[in-house]
Structure formats: structure tokens, C-alpha cells
Coordinates of C-alpha atoms and ligand atoms in Angstrom, one line a residue:
M1 CA 5.4 16.5 25.8
F2 CA 2.0 15.6 24.4
Q3 CA 1.0 16.7 20.9
K4 CA -2.5 16.3 19.5
M5 CA -3.8 15.5 16.0
L6 CA -5.5 18.0 13.7
I7 CA -8.9 17.1 12.4
G8 CA -11.4 19.6 10.9
G9 CA -9.4 22.5 12.3
K10 CA -9.5 21.1 15.9
L11 CA -6.7 19.7 17.9
V12 CA -7.9 16.2 18.7
G13 CA -6.7 13.5 21.0
K14 CA -7.3 12.2 24.4
D15 CA -5.1 13.7 27.1
S16 CA -1.8 12.0 27.8
K17 CA -3.6 9.5 30.1
G18 CA -5.7 8.1 27.2
K19 CA -4.5 5.8 24.5
T20 CA -1.2 7.2 23.2
I21 CA 1.8 6.3 21.1
D22 CA 5.2 6.7 22.6
V23 CA 7.7 8.8 20.6
I24 CA 11.1 7.3 21.2
N25 CA 14.4 9.1 20.8
P26 CA 16.6 6.7 18.8
A27 CA 19.7 8.1 20.4
D28 CA 18.8 6.9 23.9
E29 CA 15.8 4.7 23.3
K30 CA 13.8 6.8 25.9
V31 CA 10.2 8.0 25.5
F32 CA 10.3 11.8 25.4
A33 CA 6.8 12.6 24.0
R34 CA 3.5 11.1 23.3
V35 CA 0.9 11.5 20.5
P36 CA -2.7 10.2 20.4
K37 CA -3.2 6.7 19.1
G38 CA -5.7 7.5 16.3
T39 CA -8.7 5.2 15.6
E40 CA -10.7 4.3 12.5
K41 CA -13.3 6.8 13.7
D42 CA -10.6 9.5 13.6
I43 CA -9.8 8.5 10.0
D44 CA -13.6 8.7 9.1
N45 CA -13.8 12.1 10.9
A46 CA -10.7 13.4 9.1
V47 CA -11.9 12.3 5.7
A48 CA -15.4 13.8 6.4
A49 CA -13.8 17.1 7.4
A50 CA -11.6 17.1 4.3
K51 CA -14.6 16.3 2.1
A52 CA -16.7 19.1 3.7
A53 CA -13.8 21.6 3.2
F54 CA -13.2 20.6 -0.4
P55 CA -15.9 22.7 -2.3
D56 CA -14.9 26.0 -0.7
W57 CA -11.2 25.3 -1.0
A58 CA -11.5 24.3 -4.6
A59 CA -13.4 27.5 -5.3
T60 CA -10.8 29.6 -3.5
P61 CA -8.9 31.6 -6.1
L62 CA -5.6 30.1 -7.1
E63 CA -3.6 33.1 -5.8
D64 CA -5.1 32.7 -2.4
R65 CA -4.3 29.0 -2.3
Q66 CA -0.8 29.8 -3.3
K67 CA -0.6 32.4 -0.6
I68 CA -1.6 29.9 2.1
V69 CA 1.1 27.5 0.9
G70 CA 3.5 30.5 1.1
K71 CA 2.4 31.1 4.7
I72 CA 3.2 27.5 5.6
A73 CA 6.7 28.2 4.2
D74 CA 6.8 31.3 6.5
A75 CA 5.8 29.2 9.5
I76 CA 8.6 26.7 8.8
A77 CA 11.1 29.5 8.4
G78 CA 9.9 31.3 11.5
N79 CA 10.1 28.2 13.7
A80 CA 12.9 26.3 12.0
E81 CA 15.2 25.8 15.0
M82 CA 12.4 24.7 17.4
L83 CA 11.1 22.3 14.8
A84 CA 14.6 21.0 13.9
R85 CA 15.3 20.2 17.5
L86 CA 12.1 18.2 17.8
M87 CA 13.0 16.4 14.6
T88 CA 16.5 15.5 15.7
K89 CA 15.0 14.1 18.9
E90 CA 12.4 11.9 17.1
Q91 CA 14.2 11.1 13.9
G92 CA 17.9 11.0 15.0
K93 CA 19.5 13.0 12.2
P94 CA 22.1 15.6 13.3
L95 CA 20.7 19.0 14.0
P96 CA 22.3 20.7 10.9
E97 CA 20.6 18.0 8.8
S98 CA 17.3 18.8 10.5
M99 CA 17.8 22.5 9.8
G100 CA 18.6 21.5 6.2
E101 CA 15.3 19.6 6.0
M102 CA 13.4 22.7 7.2
A103 CA 15.1 24.9 4.6
W104 CA 14.5 22.3 1.9
T105 CA 10.8 22.0 2.8
E106 CA 10.5 25.8 2.8
G107 CA 12.1 25.9 -0.7
F108 CA 9.8 23.3 -2.1
L109 CA 6.7 25.0 -0.7
R110 CA 7.8 28.4 -2.1
H111 CA 8.2 26.8 -5.5
Y112 CA 4.8 25.2 -5.3
A113 CA 3.4 28.6 -4.4
T114 CA 4.4 29.8 -7.9
L115 CA 2.9 27.0 -9.9
Q116 CA -0.5 26.4 -11.3
P117 CA -2.0 23.3 -13.0
T118 CA -1.5 23.4 -16.7
G119 CA -4.6 24.0 -18.8
R120 CA -4.6 24.6 -22.5
T121 CA -6.9 25.4 -25.4
V122 CA -6.7 22.7 -28.1
Q123 CA -9.1 24.3 -30.6
D124 CA -10.5 27.8 -30.9
D125 CA -12.2 28.6 -34.2
D126 CA -15.5 29.4 -35.7
A127 CA -16.9 25.9 -34.9
F128 CA -15.6 25.1 -31.4
Q129 CA -13.8 26.3 -28.4
I130 CA -12.2 23.3 -26.7
E131 CA -10.3 23.7 -23.5
V132 CA -8.4 21.1 -21.5
R133 CA -8.8 22.0 -17.9
R134 CA -7.2 20.5 -14.9
V135 CA -9.6 20.4 -12.0
P136 CA -8.9 19.2 -8.4
L137 CA -9.7 15.6 -7.4
G138 CA -11.2 16.0 -3.9
V139 CA -9.7 14.4 -0.8
V140 CA -6.1 13.2 -1.0
A141 CA -4.6 10.7 1.4
G142 CA -0.9 11.4 2.1
I143 CA 1.0 8.5 3.6
C144 CA 4.5 9.1 4.7
P145 CA 7.7 7.3 5.9
W146 CA 10.0 8.2 8.8
N147 CA 13.2 9.3 7.0
F148 CA 12.1 12.9 6.2
P149 CA 9.3 13.5 8.6
V150 CA 8.6 17.1 7.4
L151 CA 9.8 17.2 3.8
V152 CA 7.9 14.2 2.5
P153 CA 4.5 15.3 4.0
F154 CA 4.9 18.7 2.3
W155 CA 5.8 17.1 -1.0
K156 CA 2.1 16.0 -0.8
I157 CA 0.5 18.9 1.0
G158 CA 2.1 21.6 -1.3
P159 CA 0.8 20.3 -4.6
A160 CA -2.5 19.0 -3.2
L161 CA -3.4 22.4 -1.8
V162 CA -2.2 24.5 -4.8
A163 CA -4.3 22.2 -7.1
G164 CA -7.4 22.8 -5.0
N165 CA -7.6 19.5 -3.0
T166 CA -7.9 18.9 0.7
I167 CA -5.8 16.3 2.4
V168 CA -5.7 13.7 5.2
L169 CA -2.1 13.0 6.2
K170 CA -0.8 9.9 8.0
P171 CA 2.8 10.3 9.2
A172 CA 5.0 7.3 10.0
P173 CA 4.2 5.8 13.5
T174 CA 7.8 6.5 14.7
T175 CA 8.0 10.2 13.5
P176 CA 4.7 11.9 14.1
L177 CA 5.8 14.7 16.4
T178 CA 7.4 17.5 14.3
I179 CA 4.7 17.4 11.6
L180 CA 1.9 17.5 14.2
K181 CA 3.6 20.5 15.9
L182 CA 4.0 22.3 12.6
L183 CA 0.5 21.7 11.5
E184 CA -0.8 23.1 14.8
L185 CA 1.1 26.3 14.1
C186 CA -0.5 26.4 10.6
N187 CA -4.0 25.9 12.0
D188 CA -4.2 29.7 12.6
F189 CA -4.4 30.4 8.9
V190 CA -5.2 27.2 7.0
P191 CA -9.0 26.9 6.7
A192 CA -10.5 24.1 8.9
G193 CA -10.5 20.7 7.2
V194 CA -8.1 21.6 4.4
I195 CA -5.2 19.7 6.1
N196 CA -6.0 17.0 8.6
V197 CA -3.5 14.6 10.3
V198 CA -4.2 11.3 12.1
T199 CA -1.4 9.4 13.9
D200 CA -1.4 5.6 14.1
E201 CA 0.7 2.6 15.2
N202 CA 1.0 1.3 11.7
D203 CA -2.6 0.1 11.8
L204 CA -4.7 2.8 10.1
G205 CA -3.1 3.1 6.6
A206 CA -5.4 0.5 5.1
A207 CA -8.5 2.2 6.6
L208 CA -7.4 5.5 4.9
T209 CA -6.5 4.1 1.6
R210 CA -9.7 2.0 1.1
H211 CA -11.9 4.9 2.2
P212 CA -14.5 5.5 -0.5
D213 CA -14.3 9.3 -0.1
V214 CA -10.6 9.4 -0.8
A215 CA -10.0 10.3 -4.5
K216 CA -6.2 10.0 -4.6
I217 CA -3.5 8.4 -2.6
S218 CA 0.0 9.8 -2.5
F219 CA 2.3 7.3 -0.8
T220 CA 6.0 7.4 -0.1
G221 CA 7.4 4.2 1.5
S222 CA 8.4 0.7 0.8
T223 CA 7.5 -1.2 -2.4
E224 CA 5.8 -3.9 -0.3
T225 CA 3.4 -1.4 1.3
G226 CA 3.0 0.3 -2.1
K227 CA 1.6 -3.0 -3.6
K228 CA -1.0 -3.2 -0.8
I229 CA -2.0 0.3 -1.4
M230 CA -2.4 -0.2 -5.1
A231 CA -4.7 -3.1 -4.4
S232 CA -6.8 -1.1 -1.9
A233 CA -7.1 1.7 -4.4
A234 CA -8.8 -0.5 -6.9
G235 CA -12.3 -0.5 -5.2
T236 CA -13.0 3.1 -6.2
I237 CA -10.3 3.6 -8.9
K238 CA -8.4 6.0 -6.8
R239 CA -5.6 8.0 -8.5
L240 CA -2.2 7.0 -7.2
T241 CA 1.3 8.4 -6.8
L242 CA 3.7 5.9 -5.4
E243 CA 7.3 6.8 -4.5
L244 CA 8.7 3.5 -3.4
G245 CA 12.0 1.8 -2.6
G246 CA 15.2 2.1 -4.5
N247 CA 18.6 0.3 -4.8
D248 CA 20.5 3.0 -6.7
P249 CA 23.7 1.9 -8.4
A250 CA 26.7 4.1 -8.9
I251 CA 29.0 3.2 -11.8
I252 CA 32.6 4.4 -11.4
L253 CA 34.8 4.4 -14.5
P254 CA 38.5 4.1 -14.2
D255 CA 39.3 7.7 -15.3
V256 CA 37.7 9.4 -12.3
D257 CA 39.6 11.4 -9.6
V258 CA 39.3 8.8 -6.9
K259 CA 39.5 11.0 -3.9
D260 CA 36.9 13.5 -5.1
T261 CA 34.5 10.9 -6.4
A262 CA 34.8 8.7 -3.3
A263 CA 34.0 11.8 -1.2
K264 CA 30.8 12.5 -3.2
I265 CA 29.8 8.9 -3.2
F266 CA 30.3 8.7 0.5
N267 CA 28.1 11.7 1.1
G268 CA 25.4 10.3 -1.3
A269 CA 25.4 7.0 0.5
F270 CA 25.5 8.0 4.2
M271 CA 23.5 11.2 4.5
N272 CA 20.7 10.7 7.0
A273 CA 22.5 7.5 8.0
G274 CA 21.8 6.0 4.6
Q275 CA 18.0 6.3 5.1
V276 CA 17.3 8.0 1.9
C277 CA 15.3 6.6 -1.0
M278 CA 17.7 7.9 -3.6
A279 CA 20.9 7.3 -1.6
V280 CA 23.7 5.5 -3.4
K281 CA 23.1 1.9 -2.4
R282 CA 25.5 -0.2 -4.4
V283 CA 28.8 1.0 -6.0
Y284 CA 30.3 -0.6 -9.0
V285 CA 33.9 0.3 -9.4
H286 CA 36.2 -0.5 -12.3
K287 CA 38.8 -3.1 -11.4
D288 CA 41.7 -0.7 -12.2
I289 CA 40.8 1.6 -9.3
Y290 CA 38.9 -0.8 -7.1
D291 CA 41.3 -1.2 -4.2
E292 CA 42.1 2.5 -4.1
F293 CA 38.5 3.4 -4.2
C294 CA 37.5 1.0 -1.4
D295 CA 40.3 2.3 0.8
E296 CA 39.3 5.9 0.2
L297 CA 35.7 5.1 1.2
A298 CA 36.9 3.3 4.3
R299 CA 39.1 6.2 5.3
R300 CA 36.2 8.5 5.1
A301 CA 33.9 6.1 7.0
K302 CA 36.5 5.8 9.9
Q303 CA 36.6 9.6 10.2
T304 CA 32.8 9.9 10.6
V305 CA 31.6 10.9 14.0
V306 CA 28.5 8.8 14.9
D307 CA 26.7 10.3 17.9
D308 CA 23.5 11.7 19.2
G309 CA 22.3 14.2 16.6
M310 CA 21.9 16.9 19.3
H311 CA 25.6 16.8 20.0
Q312 CA 27.8 19.3 18.2
G313 CA 30.2 17.6 15.8
A314 CA 27.9 14.5 15.1
D315 CA 28.2 13.7 11.4
M316 CA 25.7 10.9 11.6
G317 CA 23.0 10.0 14.0
P318 CA 21.4 6.7 15.0
I319 CA 19.2 4.6 12.8
Q320 CA 15.6 5.9 13.2
N321 CA 13.8 3.0 14.7
K322 CA 14.4 -0.4 16.3
A323 CA 12.9 -2.4 13.4
Q324 CA 15.2 -0.8 10.9
Y325 CA 18.1 -1.2 13.2
K326 CA 17.5 -5.0 13.4
K327 CA 17.2 -5.2 9.6
V328 CA 20.6 -3.3 9.2
K329 CA 22.2 -5.5 11.8
A330 CA 21.1 -8.7 9.9
L331 CA 22.5 -7.2 6.6
I332 CA 25.8 -6.5 8.3
K333 CA 26.0 -10.1 9.4
S334 CA 25.3 -11.4 5.9
A335 CA 27.8 -8.9 4.5
R336 CA 30.5 -10.3 6.8
K337 CA 29.7 -13.8 5.4
D338 CA 29.6 -12.8 1.8
G339 CA 32.4 -10.1 1.5
T340 CA 35.1 -8.3 3.4
V341 CA 34.0 -5.6 5.9
L342 CA 36.6 -2.9 5.8
C343 CA 35.3 -0.9 8.7
G344 CA 32.3 0.0 10.8
G345 CA 29.5 -2.0 12.5
V346 CA 27.1 -1.9 15.4
V347 CA 28.2 0.5 18.2
K348 CA 28.3 -1.4 21.4
N349 CA 28.3 -0.2 25.0
R350 CA 25.8 2.6 24.6
K351 CA 22.1 2.9 24.3
G352 CA 20.6 4.0 21.0
Y353 CA 20.4 2.5 17.5
F354 CA 24.0 3.5 16.5
V355 CA 25.9 1.9 13.6
N356 CA 29.3 3.1 12.4
P357 CA 29.3 3.4 8.6
V358 CA 30.2 0.0 7.1
I359 CA 32.1 -0.4 3.8
V360 CA 32.0 -3.9 2.5
R361 CA 34.1 -5.0 -0.5
D362 CA 34.4 -8.3 -2.5
V363 CA 30.7 -8.7 -2.7
K364 CA 28.7 -9.5 -5.9
D365 CA 25.3 -9.4 -7.4
G366 CA 23.1 -12.0 -5.7
D367 CA 24.4 -11.3 -2.2
D368 CA 21.8 -9.9 0.2
I369 CA 23.8 -6.7 0.8
V370 CA 23.8 -5.9 -3.0
D371 CA 20.3 -7.1 -3.9
Q372 CA 18.4 -5.8 -0.9
E373 CA 17.7 -2.1 -0.2
Q374 CA 19.7 -1.6 3.0
F375 CA 18.2 1.8 4.0
G376 CA 21.0 2.2 6.5
P377 CA 24.7 3.0 6.9
I378 CA 26.2 0.1 5.0
L379 CA 27.6 0.4 1.5
P380 CA 28.6 -2.6 -0.8
V381 CA 31.4 -2.0 -3.3
I382 CA 31.4 -4.4 -6.3
R383 CA 34.2 -4.8 -8.8
F384 CA 33.5 -4.7 -12.6
S385 CA 35.6 -5.0 -15.7
S386 CA 33.3 -4.4 -18.6
V387 CA 30.9 -1.5 -19.2
K388 CA 28.4 -3.8 -20.9
S389 CA 28.2 -6.2 -18.0
V390 CA 28.0 -3.4 -15.4
T391 CA 25.1 -1.8 -17.2
R392 CA 23.3 -5.1 -17.2
K393 CA 23.9 -5.5 -13.5
A394 CA 22.8 -1.9 -12.7
N395 CA 19.5 -2.8 -14.5
G396 CA 19.3 -6.2 -13.0
L397 CA 17.1 -5.5 -10.1
D398 CA 13.4 -4.7 -10.0
Y399 CA 14.1 -1.2 -8.7
G400 CA 14.7 1.9 -10.8
L401 CA 14.6 5.1 -8.7
G402 CA 18.0 6.7 -9.3
A403 CA 21.4 5.9 -10.6
S404 CA 24.7 7.7 -11.3
V405 CA 27.6 7.3 -13.7
W406 CA 31.0 8.8 -12.9
S407 CA 33.8 9.5 -15.4
G408 CA 36.4 12.1 -16.3
D409 CA 34.6 12.1 -19.7
A410 CA 31.0 13.3 -19.1
A411 CA 29.9 12.5 -22.7
K412 CA 31.1 8.9 -22.2
A413 CA 29.3 8.7 -18.9
K414 CA 26.1 10.1 -20.4
K415 CA 26.1 7.4 -23.1
I416 CA 26.2 4.8 -20.4
A417 CA 23.6 6.7 -18.3
S418 CA 21.1 6.7 -21.2
K419 CA 21.1 2.9 -20.9
I420 CA 20.1 2.8 -17.3
Q421 CA 16.5 2.1 -16.4
S422 CA 15.8 4.6 -13.6
G423 CA 13.7 7.6 -13.1
T424 CA 16.7 9.8 -12.6
V425 CA 20.3 9.2 -13.8
W426 CA 23.0 11.6 -12.6
V427 CA 26.3 12.1 -14.2
N428 CA 29.3 13.0 -12.0
Q429 CA 26.9 13.7 -9.1
C430 CA 24.2 12.1 -7.1
V431 CA 21.1 12.9 -5.0
N432 CA 20.6 16.2 -6.6
I433 CA 16.8 16.8 -6.4
G434 CA 14.8 20.0 -6.4
P435 CA 11.3 21.4 -6.5
H436 CA 11.5 22.1 -10.3
I437 CA 12.9 18.6 -11.1
P438 CA 10.4 15.7 -11.6
M439 CA 11.0 12.6 -9.6
A440 CA 9.7 9.3 -10.7
G441 CA 10.6 5.6 -10.5
F442 CA 10.9 2.8 -13.1
K443 CA 9.7 -0.7 -12.4
S444 CA 8.8 -1.4 -8.7
S445 CA 10.3 2.0 -7.5
G446 CA 7.1 3.8 -8.2
L447 CA 4.2 5.1 -10.2
G448 CA 3.6 8.6 -11.3
V449 CA 5.7 11.7 -10.6
E450 CA 6.4 14.0 -7.7
Q451 CA 7.7 17.6 -7.7
S452 CA 7.7 20.1 -10.5
Q453 CA 4.9 20.9 -12.9
E454 CA 4.3 17.2 -13.7
G455 CA 4.0 16.4 -10.0
L456 CA 1.5 19.2 -9.5
D457 CA -0.6 18.0 -12.4
E458 CA -0.9 14.6 -10.8
Y459 CA -3.2 16.2 -8.2
T460 CA -5.7 17.1 -10.9
Q461 CA -8.1 15.4 -13.2
I462 CA -8.3 16.4 -16.9
Q463 CA -11.7 17.8 -17.9
V464 CA -12.4 18.8 -21.5
M465 CA -14.7 21.8 -21.9
N466 CA -16.0 21.5 -25.5
I467 CA -18.2 24.4 -26.6
A468 CA -20.0 24.7 -29.9
R469 CA -19.9 28.2 -31.4
Ligands
LIG501 P1 6.7 1.6 5.0 O1 6.1 1.2 3.7 O2 6.8 0.5 6.0 O3 5.7 2.7 5.7 C1 5.4 3.9 5.1 C2 4.0 4.3 5.6 O4 3.0 3.4 5.1 C3 3.9 4.4 7.1 O5 3.2 5.6 7.4 C4 3.1 3.2 7.4 O6 2.4 3.3 8.6 C5 2.2 3.1 6.2 N1 1.6 1.8 6.0 C6 2.0 0.6 6.4 N2 1.2 -0.4 6.0 C7 0.2 0.2 5.3 C8 -0.9 -0.2 4.6 N3 -1.2 -1.5 4.5 N4 -1.7 0.7 3.9 C9 -1.4 2.0 3.9 N5 -0.4 2.5 4.6 C10 0.4 1.6 5.3 O7 8.0 2.3 4.7 P2 9.0 2.9 5.8 O8 9.7 1.8 6.5 O9 8.3 4.0 6.6 O10 10.1 3.7 4.8 C11 11.1 3.1 4.2 C12 10.9 2.8 2.8 O11 10.4 3.9 2.1 C13 12.1 2.4 2.0 O12 11.9 1.4 1.1 C14 12.4 3.7 1.1 O13 13.1 3.4 0.0 C15 11.1 4.2 0.9 N6 11.1 5.6 0.6 C16 10.9 6.0 -0.7 C17 11.0 7.3 -1.0 C18 10.7 7.8 -2.4 O14 10.5 8.9 -2.7 N7 10.7 6.9 -3.4 C19 11.2 8.3 0.0 C20 11.4 7.9 1.3 C21 11.4 6.5 1.6

């Protein structure tokens, strides 16, 4: 299979004999498709196409822009199974999770198709009429990671288009296929140049983010790359939305139902093989229930079927790419040194980047497996005895994306939750996100907001229209 890029309404890319990028199935490490290896010239062409399309798109009535976003949602719904199969092959997640990502993406887009940027009148009297308008910015650069290859791009495309901007998208190098296929399907009804996509081998991000004709960068990925992007945005004071790394703590008080809470924590930690920015990444459990809680997590981990995501019955697929697989393997090694591994580990005797879910206990803050974002199927469980010290530990890292507090007494949990420095704090649940819920990060977890009205407004510039009567 060979899938081209989309630039200025044209499918672009050399044929499969030209310079291409291999798309590898992480379940068998085999190349099953190719996409073009984009160049700086492709970035320039894509930005030029987006710039040329911008005035007409910005002038298109809001309802028509919303309709196009709704039609993208229709295209996803109408092709969900085909797209989900492609996604499982390139990303690794089980087919039902890929189907879930399609449904999720569709839902986010349908919500965006109902929103409009907030404008307001701040004065309207005999002397002045003063309106605060929200106008589009121009060309948006959308840079995406590999964990949600369709959802994350549309968290950018949806609001960018509704607000009247055009976009150049750069998918992650290891998951370009499904989004390219989907945007090809949308090319029949999205005006040329409004959405462009260029694929790379991790070498074109900087060319896109420093481009003088890019007005805003919306980036989802690691904190390390986010810092580089912030620096490259400085040249032309580009607007920025950064959704970066997280190391979400879960605090479990002694009055919880252990079985029920452990089940929810397990799901919140291991969905998508733990490769979720807002996954539970470190669990602090009160000493009174520590042993029981660890054992319950381990019991669930041992029941998990790790297999090729295309196989029926797979609960968890492989890690998405070799680099991440290596990182997770190193963390498992250090966890074995620092704590007690109750179960799981690298799956041997088969091809693919498979890891059985790892539960590690008797670890502490300062250990690599606690302090580093694992972004994989390994969960550290830390014992605590005082609420004051656990709150300090939860806030002790430079991350602040999500957190959760669990108790039989929700009011008590809320009191603790209000002391946590993170963009979202859940009580008695985790990883509950939605198109109407703003998503933001404290500290090095991000800048700005995605989703909801606040997220849409970030794709606009305030303009004051001040009219003397
Ligand atoms: P990454 O930062 O390595 O790559 C993300 C994207 O940035 C890729 O498309 C990559 O090609 C591009 N890139 C790399 N160098 C660049 C540069 N100098 N300039 C511009 N772009 C560049 O991240 P990843 O490994 O793909 O994803 C995993 C990370 O993403 C984790 O830390 C995870 O927590 C984070 N993440 C955050 C969220 C969120 O919403 N906060 C969501 C998903 C993933």
C-alpha cells in the first residue's frame, strides 16, 4: 500500500519507487505500507497553499465551515471500520480501541461543528459601540504524536477550521497512514489548501514551526520537543498551544472499595498499552490497603491478553514503535532494581514490541519508574501514610496534566484534589475527557487549552472594533 500526502488539494508524493517512509506494523515488525518522505519544499508548498486558501476560507460563513467539519465527521463514521483496521496495523491498539478512537473523533468533530468563537459587546451607548471580536489567525501548524493518530490531528483540525483558519498537519513519523487515507477521503469536499498534510521522518517539524507564514502552532507531544517548538515560535511571535507530557498521580485513600478502584485504575493506566498522555502513571496507595491493592492490580494484569490488535480477544496490543519499546524495556530493568515486580515484562519468543503489563511495588519517589513518564504498560505503586506528604509528592514533579483522588467520601477526596497542581483532577474516576471539557496542563505539561469553547477561542485573535457614535 502506498498513500500520498495532501497539499493544496492535490495528492502529492513520488511513486513507491521514490523516497518513502516505511510504515511498520508493531505487532510483527514488518513493513506493510509506505508514505512519501516529505521535504522542506513540501512544507513550503503546504504553507503556501494554506496561506492562499486562508482569505476565502476565513470569509466562508461560519455555518458552512461548521458543515464541512460535520462532513468530516460523516466521512469518519462512513469509513470507520476500514480506517480502524489501518490504524490497528500501524499503531498496534486492539481493533475495538481503534473503532473507539473513530467514534471519539467523530464525537469531537460533531461538537466543534456546533461551536463558534465567542464575541461580545463591551459597550453600546450614545457615545460608543465597542465589540470584542474573535478573528482567525491564518495558517496553523498542527504537529501530532503517535498514540492517537486520528483523534489528536482532529483536536487541531476541528477548531482551526471552525474558527476560520487553514492548517498544515504533520503526523508522527510512525503513524502517518490512517490520517493520510482519511484526509484523501475528505479531499472531495474540503476546499483545496484548507487542510494540508506533510509526512516526515522526524526531520521536518522544525521547518514547519519556524516558517514565517505560520501564525499558530498547535503541538501535542513530549515536553522536550515542546520546549524546542516554543523557542522556534519566538521569531515571529507565533501563538502556541502545547499539550505535553504528564506523570499523572492517583491517590487512593484507605476507605475505597479495593476491587472496584483497582479495576478502574488498571483501565486508566493500561488503555492503549499505557501510551496515553493522561493515563494513570503513578499510584499512591494508603498503607492500610497497600498489599491488597497491589495484589488486585497484579491479578488483573495477569488476566490481560496481550496480542496482535487484529486478533479477536486481544486486550492490549504491542508498544507502538521500537524507540518507545526500548525506553520501556530500560524502565522495566530499573524497576526490577528499585522495587518488586509482581508480574509482567517483555514478551519473548515472538516478533513485535509486546510487553505484558507490569505492576511494580515497593518503589518510591526519586526512582526512575516513579519520576519518569513511562508512556507504556508499566505501573509503579507507592505506599503512603499521611495525606499531607502524599499531596506534596503528587505535586513534586514538574508535570501537571491530570491527577485523581479516590475515596469512599467524595467530599474528603475533593478537598485533597483541590490541592493538586494539575490541569484536570478527577475524583473517583480517571481519564474522563470530552469535547465540552477544557484540557490544559500545569507547569511543563503544557500551555494553553484544547477542547471546548476555550480551546476553540485559542484559534482566534481578539480584535476590538471601537466605533464612535
Ligand atoms: P515527540 O515530542 O517525540 O513527537 C511529537 C511530534 O513532534 C512528532 O510529530 C515529531 O515528529 C515532532 N517533532 C519532533 N521534533 C520536532 C521539532 N524539533 N520541532 C517540531 N516538531 C518536532 O512525542 P511522541 O514520542 O510522538 O509522543 C509521546 C509524548 O507525547 C509523551 O510525552 C506524551 O505524554 C505526549 N502526549 C501528550 C498529549 C497531551 O495532550 N498532553 C497527548 C499525547 C501525547
